[in-house]
Amino acid sequence: MELIESIPNVSEGRRPETVERLAAAIRSTPGVRLLDYSADPSHNRSVYTLAGAGPAVGQAILALFAEAVAAIDLRAHDGQHPRIGAVDVVPFVPLDGTTMEECVALSRSVGAEVAHRFRIPVFLYEASAASPERRRLEQIRRGGFEQLGARMADPAWAPDFGPAAPHPSAGAAVVGARPPLIAWNINLSSDRLDIARAIAATIRESGGGLPCVKAAGFRLAHRGLVQVSMNLTNYAVTPMAVVFEAVRREAERHGVAILDSEIIGLVPEAAVTDAAALGLARVGPGQILERRLEPGAGGA
């Protein structure tokens, strides 16, 4: 069966009952498997990974929106991670013979339905984007929810679907199709945010660093430390080991050490060859995408 993966990011990471209710909305959708989910209180964000046939995945995302819009008010939300929406970003990723074109078509149909059903502006990104300036998520999300209304007042930032102004409490959503990526955080044995930000600025592609690496520095108040938070958009071009060594080298230059690291969501098996060398306590079968997709593997 052809499969599509989706990894919606939701602006809630501090209320376990809400995080669980959103997971239940996905689980209750026929034909969809919830493979993984996790919440972070400092980021105040949850990440869900689900897979199934395209129409079923689309229905699960709509069910997720229904719960999130009812439960999350961005006017009272704060957290380290940038966001413009209650359901902030929804990527669709091709698996098992599904094409990128199929994911683009799904993203557009789901985006249009989200806008119609919930009166939320929807911006298309990555392979679904209608213009080059909207391909990159960080371009769309610049300024966050707080500046979203002012940005959307500019006709150049009219949404692809939905109203011309943000939803009062749910903001806007970014929906699109993209290749697989690895969401990876490296935690430092320091509470100095300036160091984490300096390391991120050095290693990310947009700053002249490593190809296919996006990075930012964040403070984890609940752990009393800072982290370099990254998206690796092509681990074959820049392997995880190369990224880890670059962060280690820059951290050492600033007089700090790497404490540990964590993968958010699932990771392709080929990307993780030596967990210990990447600062990971372990990478169990539950974190390997291919293993979670096997028949009988169960869900999260």
Tab-separated table of N, CA, C and O in Angstrom, residues 161-268:
chain	number	residue	atom	x	y	z
A	161	PHE	N	-4.800	30.071	1.071
A	161	PHE	CA	-6.199	29.737	1.313
A	161	PHE	C	-6.671	30.487	2.554
A	161	PHE	O	-5.888	30.718	3.474
A	162	GLY	N	-7.957	30.828	2.569
A	162	GLY	CA	-8.548	31.339	3.790
A	162	GLY	C	-8.541	32.845	3.921
A	162	GLY	O	-8.184	33.574	2.992
A	163	PRO	N	-8.938	33.327	5.107
A	163	PRO	CA	-9.106	34.762	5.328
A	163	PRO	C	-7.800	35.533	5.251
A	163	PRO	O	-6.719	34.973	5.421
A	164	ALA	N	-7.907	36.834	5.034
A	164	ALA	CA	-6.735	37.695	4.857
A	164	ALA	C	-6.151	38.162	6.179
A	164	ALA	O	-5.191	38.941	6.184
A	165	ALA	N	-6.712	37.724	7.294
A	165	ALA	CA	-6.208	38.080	8.616
A	165	ALA	C	-6.127	36.816	9.465
A	165	ALA	O	-6.854	35.848	9.226
A	166	PRO	N	-5.264	36.817	10.485
A	166	PRO	CA	-5.126	35.612	11.312
A	166	PRO	C	-6.418	35.264	12.052
A	166	PRO	O	-7.221	36.136	12.382
A	167	HIS	N	-6.598	33.990	12.324
A	167	HIS	CA	-7.634	33.549	13.237
A	167	HIS	C	-7.295	34.131	14.616
A	167	HIS	O	-6.138	34.116	15.031
A	168	PRO	N	-8.270	34.671	15.358
A	168	PRO	CA	-7.949	35.362	16.616
A	168	PRO	C	-7.143	34.536	17.606
A	168	PRO	O	-6.225	35.068	18.250
A	169	SER	N	-7.455	33.275	17.750
A	169	SER	CA	-6.751	32.452	18.741
A	169	SER	C	-5.857	31.384	18.122
A	169	SER	O	-4.892	30.955	18.755
A	170	ALA	N	-6.140	30.950	16.901
A	170	ALA	CA	-5.396	29.851	16.276
A	170	ALA	C	-4.380	30.328	15.252
A	170	ALA	O	-3.632	29.509	14.698
A	171	GLY	N	-4.331	31.623	14.950
A	171	GLY	CA	-3.317	32.164	14.052
A	171	GLY	C	-3.469	31.702	12.626
A	171	GLY	O	-4.515	31.904	11.995
A	172	ALA	N	-2.436	31.093	12.096
A	172	ALA	CA	-2.419	30.590	10.723
A	172	ALA	C	-1.731	29.234	10.738
A	172	ALA	O	-1.190	28.800	11.760
A	173	ALA	N	-1.753	28.552	9.608
A	173	ALA	CA	-1.095	27.248	9.494
A	173	ALA	C	-0.234	27.230	8.244
A	173	ALA	O	-0.563	27.876	7.236
A	174	VAL	N	0.859	26.495	8.323
A	174	VAL	CA	1.751	26.293	7.181
A	174	VAL	C	1.659	24.816	6.798
A	174	VAL	O	1.894	23.932	7.628
A	175	VAL	N	1.298	24.551	5.553
A	175	VAL	CA	1.043	23.182	5.090
A	175	VAL	C	1.819	22.955	3.798
A	175	VAL	O	1.868	23.847	2.941
A	176	GLY	N	2.412	21.792	3.645
A	176	GLY	CA	3.140	21.542	2.404
A	176	GLY	C	3.659	20.128	2.303
A	176	GLY	O	3.392	19.270	3.151
A	177	ALA	N	4.412	19.880	1.245
A	177	ALA	CA	5.033	18.581	0.992
A	177	ALA	C	6.540	18.773	0.951
A	177	ALA	O	7.035	19.766	0.410
A	178	ARG	N	7.249	17.808	1.518
A	178	ARG	CA	8.715	17.895	1.554
A	178	ARG	C	9.317	16.497	1.649
A	178	ARG	O	8.638	15.545	2.008
A	179	PRO	N	10.625	16.395	1.376
A	179	PRO	CA	11.314	15.119	1.606
A	179	PRO	C	11.458	14.876	3.107
A	179	PRO	O	11.206	15.767	3.923
A	180	PRO	N	11.906	13.674	3.497
A	180	PRO	CA	12.150	13.412	4.921
A	180	PRO	C	13.232	14.328	5.468
A	180	PRO	O	14.164	14.727	4.757
A	181	LEU	N	13.114	14.688	6.737
A	181	LEU	CA	14.192	15.399	7.421
A	181	LEU	C	14.346	14.822	8.816
A	181	LEU	O	13.485	14.099	9.311
A	182	ILE	N	15.454	15.166	9.459
A	182	ILE	CA	15.719	14.724	10.829
A	182	ILE	C	15.669	15.936	11.736
A	182	ILE	O	16.408	16.914	11.527
A	183	ALA	N	14.794	15.900	12.730
A	183	ALA	CA	14.739	16.940	13.757
A	183	ALA	C	15.598	16.472	14.926
A	183	ALA	O	15.308	15.438	15.542
A	184	TRP	N	16.617	17.232	15.240
A	184	TRP	CA	17.654	16.772	16.173
A	184	TRP	C	18.099	17.933	17.045
A	184	TRP	O	18.403	19.020	16.543
A	185	ASN	N	18.122	17.719	18.355
A	185	ASN	CA	18.573	18.727	19.302
A	185	ASN	C	19.838	18.250	19.998
A	185	ASN	O	19.896	17.111	20.485
A	186	ILE	N	20.841	19.117	20.071
A	186	ILE	CA	22.057	18.833	20.831
A	186	ILE	C	22.079	19.773	22.026
A	186	ILE	O	22.068	21.002	21.869
A	187	ASN	N	22.087	19.193	23.221
A	187	ASN	CA	22.039	19.966	24.461
A	187	ASN	C	23.445	20.228	24.980
A	187	ASN	O	24.302	19.333	24.978
A	188	LEU	N	23.673	21.447	25.455
A	188	LEU	CA	24.987	21.870	25.930
A	188	LEU	C	25.015	21.945	27.452
A	188	LEU	O	24.002	22.227	28.087
A	189	SER	N	26.175	21.722	28.018
A	189	SER	CA	26.342	21.816	29.468
A	189	SER	C	26.583	23.276	29.851
A	189	SER	O	27.605	23.639	30.435
A	190	SER	N	25.605	24.111	29.509
A	190	SER	CA	25.689	25.548	29.760
A	190	SER	C	24.285	26.137	29.740
A	190	SER	O	23.377	25.565	29.129
A	191	ASP	N	24.099	27.260	30.420
A	191	ASP	CA	22.824	27.971	30.348
A	191	ASP	C	22.950	29.269	29.566
A	191	ASP	O	22.052	30.112	29.603
A	192	ARG	N	24.040	29.425	28.818
A	192	ARG	CA	24.282	30.665	28.070
A	192	ARG	C	23.662	30.573	26.676
A	192	ARG	O	24.188	29.887	25.781
A	193	LEU	N	22.574	31.290	26.506
A	193	LEU	CA	21.868	31.271	25.233
A	193	LEU	C	22.709	31.855	24.112
A	193	LEU	O	22.599	31.424	22.959
A	194	ASP	N	23.554	32.836	24.421
A	194	ASP	CA	24.383	33.450	23.379
A	194	ASP	C	25.320	32.431	22.744
A	194	ASP	O	25.589	32.492	21.534
A	195	ILE	N	25.789	31.464	23.535
A	195	ILE	CA	26.674	30.439	22.973
A	195	ILE	C	25.903	29.516	22.038
A	195	ILE	O	26.351	29.214	20.929
A	196	ALA	N	24.720	29.071	22.460
A	196	ALA	CA	23.913	28.198	21.595
A	196	ALA	C	23.567	28.893	20.289
A	196	ALA	O	23.611	28.282	19.211
A	197	ARG	N	23.218	30.162	20.375
A	197	ARG	CA	22.882	30.912	19.159
A	197	ARG	C	24.093	31.101	18.264
A	197	ARG	O	23.985	31.050	17.031
A	198	ALA	N	25.249	31.340	18.854
A	198	ALA	CA	26.464	31.517	18.055
A	198	ALA	C	26.833	30.226	17.332
A	198	ALA	O	27.220	30.249	16.155
A	199	ILE	N	26.701	29.097	18.016
A	199	ILE	CA	26.994	27.807	17.379
A	199	ILE	C	26.024	27.554	16.234
A	199	ILE	O	26.427	27.154	15.131
A	200	ALA	N	24.743	27.801	16.483
A	200	ALA	CA	23.739	27.594	15.436
A	200	ALA	C	24.030	28.463	14.222
A	200	ALA	O	23.927	28.009	13.075
A	201	ALA	N	24.396	29.720	14.462
A	201	ALA	CA	24.672	30.635	13.350
A	201	ALA	C	25.871	30.185	12.533
A	201	ALA	O	25.919	30.389	11.308
A	202	THR	N	26.836	29.555	13.181
A	202	THR	CA	28.044	29.095	12.484
A	202	THR	C	27.790	27.859	11.644
A	202	THR	O	28.306	27.741	10.528
A	203	ILE	N	26.982	26.916	12.164
A	203	ILE	CA	26.857	25.627	11.473
A	203	ILE	C	25.759	25.602	10.420
A	203	ILE	O	25.775	24.758	9.527
A	204	ARG	N	24.777	26.504	10.481
A	204	ARG	CA	23.644	26.396	9.554
A	204	ARG	C	24.017	26.874	8.157
A	204	ARG	O	24.874	27.740	7.966
A	205	GLU	N	23.343	26.299	7.194
A	205	GLU	CA	23.631	26.588	5.792
A	205	GLU	C	23.461	28.063	5.469
A	205	GLU	O	24.270	28.648	4.743
A	206	SER	N	22.408	28.687	5.997
A	206	SER	CA	22.134	30.092	5.663
A	206	SER	C	23.214	31.032	6.185
A	206	SER	O	23.322	32.170	5.727
A	207	GLY	N	24.036	30.567	7.129
A	207	GLY	CA	25.132	31.381	7.642
A	207	GLY	C	26.472	31.012	7.034
A	207	GLY	O	27.512	31.449	7.520
A	208	GLY	N	26.443	30.195	5.976
A	208	GLY	CA	27.675	29.769	5.327
A	208	GLY	C	28.264	28.506	5.915
A	208	GLY	O	29.420	28.159	5.619
A	209	GLY	N	27.461	27.787	6.701
A	209	GLY	CA	27.949	26.570	7.343
A	209	GLY	C	27.675	25.319	6.538
A	209	GLY	O	27.946	25.273	5.330
A	210	LEU	N	27.096	24.323	7.185
A	210	LEU	CA	26.936	23.009	6.563
A	210	LEU	C	25.717	22.958	5.645
A	210	LEU	O	24.638	23.442	6.015
A	211	PRO	N	25.857	22.356	4.467
A	211	PRO	CA	24.717	22.233	3.565
A	211	PRO	C	23.588	21.413	4.205
A	211	PRO	O	23.837	20.460	4.948
A	212	CYS	N	22.366	21.806	3.918
A	212	CYS	CA	21.172	21.055	4.336
A	212	CYS	C	20.991	21.032	5.852
A	212	CYS	O	20.368	20.116	6.399
A	213	VAL	N	21.533	22.032	6.528
A	213	VAL	CA	21.369	22.135	7.981
A	213	VAL	C	20.701	23.467	8.323
A	213	VAL	O	21.175	24.531	7.935
A	214	LYS	N	19.586	23.388	9.047
A	214	LYS	CA	18.946	24.554	9.644
A	214	LYS	C	19.156	24.460	11.146
A	214	LYS	O	19.048	23.363	11.722
A	215	ALA	N	19.451	25.572	11.807
A	215	ALA	CA	19.764	25.504	13.231
A	215	ALA	C	19.394	26.795	13.932
A	215	ALA	O	19.436	27.882	13.347
A	216	ALA	N	19.033	26.665	15.203
A	216	ALA	CA	18.738	27.809	16.064
A	216	ALA	C	19.125	27.437	17.485
A	216	ALA	O	19.201	26.252	17.840
A	217	GLY	N	19.368	28.435	18.310
A	217	GLY	CA	19.692	28.207	19.713
A	217	GLY	C	18.500	28.522	20.593
A	217	GLY	O	17.846	29.553	20.410
A	218	PHE	N	18.214	27.640	21.555
A	218	PHE	CA	17.079	27.824	22.465
A	218	PHE	C	17.509	27.553	23.899
A	218	PHE	O	18.440	26.784	24.158
A	219	ARG	N	16.779	28.165	24.831
A	219	ARG	CA	16.966	27.880	26.252
A	219	ARG	C	15.922	26.864	26.708
A	219	ARG	O	14.733	27.010	26.403
A	220	LEU	N	16.349	25.835	27.431
A	220	LEU	CA	15.443	24.860	28.034
A	220	LEU	C	15.358	25.166	29.520
A	220	LEU	O	16.147	24.667	30.325
A	221	ALA	N	14.384	25.996	29.884
A	221	ALA	CA	14.282	26.444	31.274
A	221	ALA	C	14.043	25.275	32.219
A	221	ALA	O	14.548	25.262	33.344
A	222	HIS	N	13.284	24.270	31.772
A	222	HIS	CA	12.966	23.161	32.667
A	222	HIS	C	14.169	22.274	32.960
A	222	HIS	O	14.128	21.464	33.895
A	223	ARG	N	15.246	22.438	32.178
A	223	ARG	CA	16.464	21.660	32.432
A	223	ARG	C	17.640	22.547	32.825
A	223	ARG	O	18.710	22.044	33.173
A	224	GLY	N	17.463	23.855	32.755
A	224	GLY	CA	18.526	24.766	33.132
A	224	GLY	C	19.711	24.746	32.199
A	224	GLY	O	20.862	24.934	32.610
A	225	LEU	N	19.444	24.538	30.898
A	225	LEU	CA	20.524	24.495	29.919
A	225	LEU	C	20.035	25.051	28.582
A	225	LEU	O	18.878	25.442	28.449
A	226	VAL	N	20.942	25.092	27.615
A	226	VAL	CA	20.596	25.564	26.278
A	226	VAL	C	20.847	24.444	25.280
A	226	VAL	O	21.574	23.478	25.567
A	227	GLN	N	20.242	24.589	24.107
A	227	GLN	CA	20.402	23.564	23.084
A	227	GLN	C	20.571	24.194	21.711
A	227	GLN	O	20.119	25.320	21.468
A	228	VAL	N	21.212	23.454	20.831
A	228	VAL	CA	21.251	23.777	19.406
A	228	VAL	C	20.219	22.867	18.757
A	228	VAL	O	20.373	21.642	18.741
A	229	SER	N	19.147	23.463	18.260
A	229	SER	CA	18.032	22.715	17.684
A	229	SER	C	18.154	22.758	16.168
A	229	SER	O	18.300	23.845	15.580
A	230	MET	N	18.076	21.588	15.528
A	230	MET	CA	18.386	21.513	14.101
A	230	MET	C	17.372	20.703	13.319
A	230	MET	O	16.763	19.775	13.847
A	231	ASN	N	17.230	21.057	12.063
A	231	ASN	CA	16.589	20.233	11.058
A	231	ASN	C	17.639	19.892	10.010
A	231	ASN	O	18.254	20.789	9.427
A	232	LEU	N	17.850	18.606	9.789
A	232	LEU	CA	18.766	18.147	8.744
A	232	LEU	C	17.916	17.740	7.551
A	232	LEU	O	17.215	16.728	7.596
A	233	THR	N	17.961	18.525	6.492
A	233	THR	CA	17.044	18.318	5.379
A	233	THR	C	17.534	17.273	4.384
A	233	THR	O	16.754	16.819	3.548
A	234	ASN	N	18.802	16.870	4.472
A	234	ASN	CA	19.309	15.779	3.638
A	234	ASN	C	20.521	15.180	4.342
A	234	ASN	O	21.643	15.667	4.196
A	235	TYR	N	20.287	14.103	5.114
A	235	TYR	CA	21.369	13.510	5.904
A	235	TYR	C	22.399	12.812	5.028
A	235	TYR	O	23.517	12.529	5.480
A	236	ALA	N	22.056	12.511	3.755
A	236	ALA	CA	23.037	11.908	2.858
A	236	ALA	C	24.075	12.934	2.424
A	236	ALA	O	25.243	12.606	2.199
A	237	VAL	N	23.669	14.189	2.306
A	237	VAL	CA	24.601	15.261	1.938
A	237	VAL	C	25.453	15.654	3.137
A	237	VAL	O	26.687	15.786	3.034
A	238	THR	N	24.815	15.851	4.279
A	238	THR	CA	25.532	16.190	5.513
A	238	THR	C	25.119	15.195	6.589
A	238	THR	O	24.060	15.346	7.214
A	239	PRO	N	25.904	14.151	6.819
A	239	PRO	CA	25.539	13.123	7.801
A	239	PRO	C	25.492	13.667	9.225
A	239	PRO	O	26.129	14.680	9.547
A	240	MET	N	24.782	12.958	10.074
A	240	MET	CA	24.646	13.374	11.470
A	240	MET	C	26.008	13.459	12.160
A	240	MET	O	26.234	14.351	12.979
A	241	ALA	N	26.912	12.559	11.843
A	241	ALA	CA	28.226	12.570	12.480
A	241	ALA	C	28.998	13.845	12.149
A	241	ALA	O	29.724	14.388	13.003
A	242	VAL	N	28.850	14.338	10.938
A	242	VAL	CA	29.518	15.582	10.540
A	242	VAL	C	28.934	16.767	11.314
A	242	VAL	O	29.663	17.642	11.793
A	243	VAL	N	27.628	16.773	11.464
A	243	VAL	CA	26.974	17.843	12.208
A	243	VAL	C	27.398	17.805	13.672
A	243	VAL	O	27.729	18.844	14.276
A	244	PHE	N	27.393	16.615	14.262
A	244	PHE	CA	27.762	16.488	15.670
A	244	PHE	C	29.183	16.998	15.916
A	244	PHE	O	29.441	17.725	16.880
A	245	GLU	N	30.102	16.632	15.031
A	245	GLU	CA	31.482	17.065	15.187
A	245	GLU	C	31.600	18.579	15.052
A	245	GLU	O	32.373	19.218	15.784
A	246	ALA	N	30.840	19.177	14.146
A	246	ALA	CA	30.878	20.629	13.987
A	246	ALA	C	30.361	21.334	15.245
A	246	ALA	O	30.936	22.334	15.697
A	247	VAL	N	29.283	20.819	15.824
A	247	VAL	CA	28.765	21.406	17.061
A	247	VAL	C	29.756	21.210	18.195
A	247	VAL	O	30.015	22.132	18.989
A	248	ARG	N	30.341	20.009	18.301
A	248	ARG	CA	31.322	19.743	19.357
A	248	ARG	C	32.507	20.690	19.265
A	248	ARG	O	32.966	21.257	20.271
A	249	ARG	N	32.981	20.884	18.046
A	249	ARG	CA	34.138	21.751	17.838
A	249	ARG	C	33.828	23.204	18.215
A	249	ARG	O	34.612	23.874	18.900
A	250	GLU	N	32.665	23.691	17.799
A	250	GLU	CA	32.283	25.061	18.126
A	250	GLU	C	32.016	25.219	19.619
A	250	GLU	O	32.365	26.242	20.223
A	251	ALA	N	31.395	24.221	20.235
A	251	ALA	CA	31.140	24.281	21.674
A	251	ALA	C	32.457	24.346	22.441
A	251	ALA	O	32.605	25.144	23.386
A	252	GLU	N	33.408	23.526	22.028
A	252	GLU	CA	34.722	23.525	22.674
A	252	GLU	C	35.396	24.878	22.546
A	252	GLU	O	36.037	25.367	23.481
A	253	ARG	N	35.222	25.504	21.393
A	253	ARG	CA	35.818	26.833	21.176
A	253	ARG	C	35.230	27.861	22.143
A	253	ARG	O	35.905	28.826	22.537
A	254	HIS	N	33.972	27.654	22.524
A	254	HIS	CA	33.316	28.556	23.479
A	254	HIS	C	33.474	28.098	24.930
A	254	HIS	O	32.890	28.692	25.835
A	255	GLY	N	34.215	27.021	25.139
A	255	GLY	CA	34.489	26.577	26.487
A	255	GLY	C	33.389	25.763	27.139
A	255	GLY	O	33.330	25.674	28.370
A	256	VAL	N	32.529	25.143	26.329
A	256	VAL	CA	31.469	24.304	26.888
A	256	VAL	C	31.514	22.925	26.225
A	256	VAL	O	32.157	22.737	25.196
A	257	ALA	N	30.794	21.985	26.820
A	257	ALA	CA	30.768	20.622	26.301
A	257	ALA	C	29.357	20.250	25.873
A	257	ALA	O	28.384	20.894	26.277
A	258	ILE	N	29.256	19.217	25.063
A	258	ILE	CA	27.956	18.637	24.717
A	258	ILE	C	27.517	17.731	25.864
A	258	ILE	O	28.287	16.877	26.318
A	259	LEU	N	26.292	17.909	26.315
A	259	LEU	CA	25.754	17.081	27.386
A	259	LEU	C	25.120	15.806	26.827
A	259	LEU	O	25.433	14.695	27.244
A	260	ASP	N	24.212	15.980	25.867
A	260	ASP	CA	23.551	14.841	25.227
A	260	ASP	C	22.823	15.353	23.997
A	260	ASP	O	22.902	16.539	23.669
A	261	SER	N	22.115	14.460	23.320
A	261	SER	CA	21.310	14.904	22.186
A	261	SER	C	20.062	14.047	22.103
A	261	SER	O	19.976	12.993	22.726
A	262	GLU	N	19.077	14.520	21.340
A	262	GLU	CA	17.807	13.805	21.231
A	262	GLU	C	17.239	13.990	19.833
A	262	GLU	O	17.337	15.065	19.243
A	263	ILE	N	16.666	12.914	19.317
A	263	ILE	CA	15.939	12.971	18.058
A	263	ILE	C	14.474	13.213	18.367
A	263	ILE	O	13.905	12.581	19.256
A	264	ILE	N	13.868	14.137	17.647
A	264	ILE	CA	12.444	14.413	17.798
A	264	ILE	C	11.709	13.691	16.677
A	264	ILE	O	11.976	13.916	15.503
A	265	GLY	N	10.776	12.820	17.041
A	265	GLY	CA	10.081	12.036	16.032
A	265	GLY	C	10.901	10.806	15.659
A	265	GLY	O	11.609	10.225	16.486
A	266	LEU	N	10.827	10.432	14.400
A	266	LEU	CA	11.476	9.215	13.918
A	266	LEU	C	12.626	9.558	12.969
A	266	LEU	O	12.683	10.654	12.421
A	267	VAL	N	13.503	8.578	12.775
A	267	VAL	CA	14.696	8.806	11.961
A	267	VAL	C	14.903	7.612	11.040
A	267	VAL	O	14.675	6.463	11.441
A	268	PRO	N	15.312	7.838	9.781
A	268	PRO	CA	15.645	6.704	8.910
A	268	PRO	C	16.813	5.903	9.483
A	268	PRO	O	17.773	6.467	10.013
